[in-house]
Amino acid sequence: MCIFCQIIADEIPSYKIYEDEKILAFLDIKPVHPGHILVIPKKHAQNIEDVSEEDLTAVILGVKKMGKLIKNNLNYPSYNVIENNDSAAGQEIPHLHFHIIPRLENDGLNHWSHREYNPGEAEEILKKLKN
Ligand code: AMP
Ligand code: ZN
């Protein structure tokens, strides 16, 4: 059983915030800022392609609920919603989870760098995506 399935089953301790039939929201044990929340489906799914539409809907509605708590109860002005999809993207726990990361103005956390498209590159990518 994966570590998040063990948390769902109460086999290992966690700080649970909210749960219903389909989802669980709990504190990330190593927060970016205190109040960093993870939202997961109770039925094990590895990533966003693997999860059912019904469970994904429940998870994203849970993200919305938790986002409101971060603003209203913890008084953060903003948050990032991040889902690391597979290992190359930084997914360490192979059970789908959305991070809700509280943010403060000028908190020093930088987003990743980005670049311009080379000539013709966007058209090429678009062709592949629409194929
Ligand atoms: P990711 O890199 O997207 O797979 O993120 C995994 C997250 O799970 C990390 O931010 C960890 O701090 C968090 N994590 C790992 N183990 C636990 C645990 N037992 N309870 C709560 N959060 C955990
Ligand atoms: Zn699992």
CSV table of C-alpha atoms and ligand atoms in Angstrom, one decimal:
chain,number,residue,atom,x,y,z
A,1,MET,CA,0.0,0.0,0.0
A,2,CYS,CA,1.4,3.5,-0.8
A,3,ILE,CA,2.1,6.0,1.9
A,4,PHE,CA,-0.9,8.1,1.1
A,5,CYS,CA,-3.2,5.0,1.1
A,6,GLN,CA,-1.7,4.3,4.5
A,7,ILE,CA,-2.6,7.8,5.7
A,8,ILE,CA,-6.2,7.3,4.4
A,9,ALA,CA,-6.4,4.0,6.3
A,10,ASP,CA,-5.0,5.7,9.5
A,11,GLU,CA,-2.1,3.3,9.5
A,12,ILE,CA,0.3,6.2,9.8
A,13,PRO,CA,-0.5,9.5,11.5
A,14,SER,CA,-1.4,12.7,9.7
A,15,TYR,CA,-3.0,16.1,10.2
A,16,LYS,CA,-6.4,15.5,8.5
A,17,ILE,CA,-8.3,18.7,7.7
A,18,TYR,CA,-11.3,17.4,5.7
A,19,GLU,CA,-12.5,14.1,4.3
A,20,ASP,CA,-15.6,12.8,2.6
A,21,GLU,CA,-16.4,9.6,0.7
A,22,LYS,CA,-14.1,10.4,-2.2
A,23,ILE,CA,-11.3,12.7,-1.0
A,24,LEU,CA,-8.9,13.5,1.8
A,25,ALA,CA,-7.2,16.9,2.6
A,26,PHE,CA,-4.3,16.9,5.0
A,27,LEU,CA,-1.3,19.0,6.0
A,28,ASP,CA,1.9,18.4,4.0
A,29,ILE,CA,4.4,17.3,6.6
A,30,LYS,CA,7.2,19.5,5.2
A,31,PRO,CA,5.4,22.7,4.3
A,32,VAL,CA,6.6,25.5,2.0
A,33,HIS,CA,4.7,27.7,4.4
A,34,PRO,CA,2.6,26.5,7.3
A,35,GLY,CA,-0.8,25.5,6.1
A,36,HIS,CA,0.5,23.8,2.9
A,37,ILE,CA,-2.2,21.3,2.1
A,38,LEU,CA,-2.4,18.1,0.0
A,39,VAL,CA,-5.7,17.0,-1.5
A,40,ILE,CA,-5.9,13.3,-2.7
A,41,PRO,CA,-8.5,10.9,-4.0
A,42,LYS,CA,-9.3,8.1,-1.6
A,43,LYS,CA,-9.2,5.5,-4.4
A,44,HIS,CA,-5.5,5.1,-5.3
A,45,ALA,CA,-4.6,6.6,-8.7
A,46,GLN,CA,-1.1,7.3,-9.8
A,47,ASN,CA,-1.6,10.5,-11.8
A,48,ILE,CA,-4.1,12.8,-13.5
A,49,GLU,CA,-4.5,10.4,-16.4
A,50,ASP,CA,-5.1,7.4,-14.2
A,51,VAL,CA,-7.8,9.0,-12.0
A,52,SER,CA,-11.5,8.7,-12.9
A,53,GLU,CA,-13.3,11.9,-14.0
A,54,GLU,CA,-15.6,11.6,-11.0
A,55,ASP,CA,-12.8,11.4,-8.5
A,56,LEU,CA,-10.8,14.2,-10.2
A,57,THR,CA,-13.9,16.4,-10.0
A,58,ALA,CA,-14.2,15.7,-6.3
A,59,VAL,CA,-10.5,16.4,-5.8
A,60,ILE,CA,-10.5,19.7,-7.6
A,61,LEU,CA,-13.6,20.8,-5.7
A,62,GLY,CA,-11.7,19.9,-2.5
A,63,VAL,CA,-8.8,22.1,-3.7
A,64,LYS,CA,-11.3,25.0,-4.1
A,65,LYS,CA,-12.6,24.4,-0.6
A,66,MET,CA,-9.1,24.2,0.9
A,67,GLY,CA,-8.0,27.4,-1.0
A,68,LYS,CA,-10.8,29.3,0.7
A,69,LEU,CA,-9.6,28.0,4.1
A,70,ILE,CA,-6.1,29.2,3.4
A,71,LYS,CA,-7.4,32.7,2.6
A,72,ASN,CA,-10.2,33.0,5.1
A,73,ASN,CA,-8.9,31.0,8.1
A,74,LEU,CA,-5.1,31.5,7.8
A,75,ASN,CA,-5.2,34.9,6.2
A,76,TYR,CA,-2.8,34.3,3.3
A,77,PRO,CA,-3.5,36.6,0.3
A,78,SER,CA,-2.6,33.9,-2.3
A,79,TYR,CA,-1.8,30.3,-3.0
A,80,ASN,CA,-0.4,28.1,-5.8
A,81,VAL,CA,-2.1,24.9,-6.9
A,82,ILE,CA,0.5,22.4,-8.1
A,83,GLU,CA,0.3,18.8,-9.2
A,84,ASN,CA,3.6,17.2,-10.0
A,85,ASN,CA,2.6,14.6,-12.7
A,86,ASP,CA,5.1,11.7,-12.8
A,87,SER,CA,8.7,11.6,-11.7
A,88,ALA,CA,10.3,13.9,-14.3
A,89,ALA,CA,8.0,16.6,-13.0
A,90,GLY,CA,9.0,16.0,-9.4
A,91,GLN,CA,6.3,13.6,-8.3
A,92,GLU,CA,7.8,11.6,-5.4
A,93,ILE,CA,4.7,9.9,-4.0
A,94,PRO,CA,3.0,7.9,-6.7
A,95,HIS,CA,-0.6,8.7,-5.5
A,96,LEU,CA,-2.2,11.7,-7.2
A,97,HIS,CA,-2.1,14.8,-5.0
A,98,PHE,CA,-2.7,18.5,-5.5
A,99,HIS,CA,-0.5,20.8,-3.5
A,100,ILE,CA,-2.1,24.0,-2.2
A,101,ILE,CA,0.8,26.2,-1.3
A,102,PRO,CA,0.0,29.4,0.7
A,103,ARG,CA,1.9,32.4,-0.6
A,104,LEU,CA,2.8,35.8,0.8
A,105,GLU,CA,3.8,39.0,-1.1
A,106,ASN,CA,7.6,39.0,-1.8
A,107,ASP,CA,8.1,35.6,0.0
A,108,GLY,CA,11.2,35.0,-2.1
A,109,LEU,CA,9.8,31.9,-3.9
A,110,ASN,CA,10.6,32.1,-7.6
A,111,HIS,CA,8.8,30.5,-10.4
A,112,TRP,CA,10.7,28.5,-13.0
A,113,SER,CA,12.3,30.2,-15.9
A,114,HIS,CA,10.7,30.3,-19.3
A,115,ARG,CA,11.8,31.3,-22.8
A,116,GLU,CA,10.5,32.5,-26.2
A,117,TYR,CA,9.5,30.1,-29.0
A,118,ASN,CA,12.0,29.8,-31.9
A,119,PRO,CA,10.5,30.8,-35.3
A,120,GLY,CA,8.1,28.1,-36.5
A,121,GLU,CA,8.4,26.1,-33.3
A,122,ALA,CA,4.9,27.0,-31.9
A,123,GLU,CA,3.3,26.1,-35.2
A,124,GLU,CA,5.1,22.7,-35.1
A,125,ILE,CA,4.0,22.0,-31.6
A,126,LEU,CA,0.4,23.0,-32.4
A,127,LYS,CA,0.3,20.7,-35.4
A,128,LYS,CA,1.4,17.8,-33.1
A,129,LEU,CA,-1.1,18.7,-30.4
A,130,LYS,CA,-4.0,18.9,-32.8
A,131,ASN,CA,-3.1,15.7,-34.7
B,1,AMP,P1,5.5,15.3,-4.6
B,1,AMP,O1,6.9,15.7,-4.8
B,1,AMP,O2,4.6,16.2,-5.5
B,1,AMP,O3,5.2,13.8,-4.8
B,1,AMP,O4,5.1,15.7,-3.1
B,1,AMP,C1,5.0,14.8,-2.1
B,1,AMP,C2,4.7,15.6,-0.8
B,1,AMP,O5,4.3,14.8,0.2
B,1,AMP,C3,6.0,16.4,-0.3
B,1,AMP,O6,5.7,17.8,-0.2
B,1,AMP,C4,6.1,15.8,1.1
B,1,AMP,O7,6.5,16.8,2.1
B,1,AMP,C5,4.7,15.2,1.4
B,1,AMP,N1,4.7,14.1,2.3
B,1,AMP,C6,5.5,13.0,2.3
B,1,AMP,N2,5.2,12.2,3.3
B,1,AMP,C7,4.2,12.8,4.0
B,1,AMP,C8,3.4,12.4,5.1
B,1,AMP,N3,3.6,11.3,5.8
B,1,AMP,N4,2.4,13.2,5.6
B,1,AMP,C9,2.2,14.4,4.9
B,1,AMP,N5,2.9,14.8,3.8
B,1,AMP,C10,3.9,14.0,3.4
B,2,ZN,ZN,-2.1,5.2,-2.8
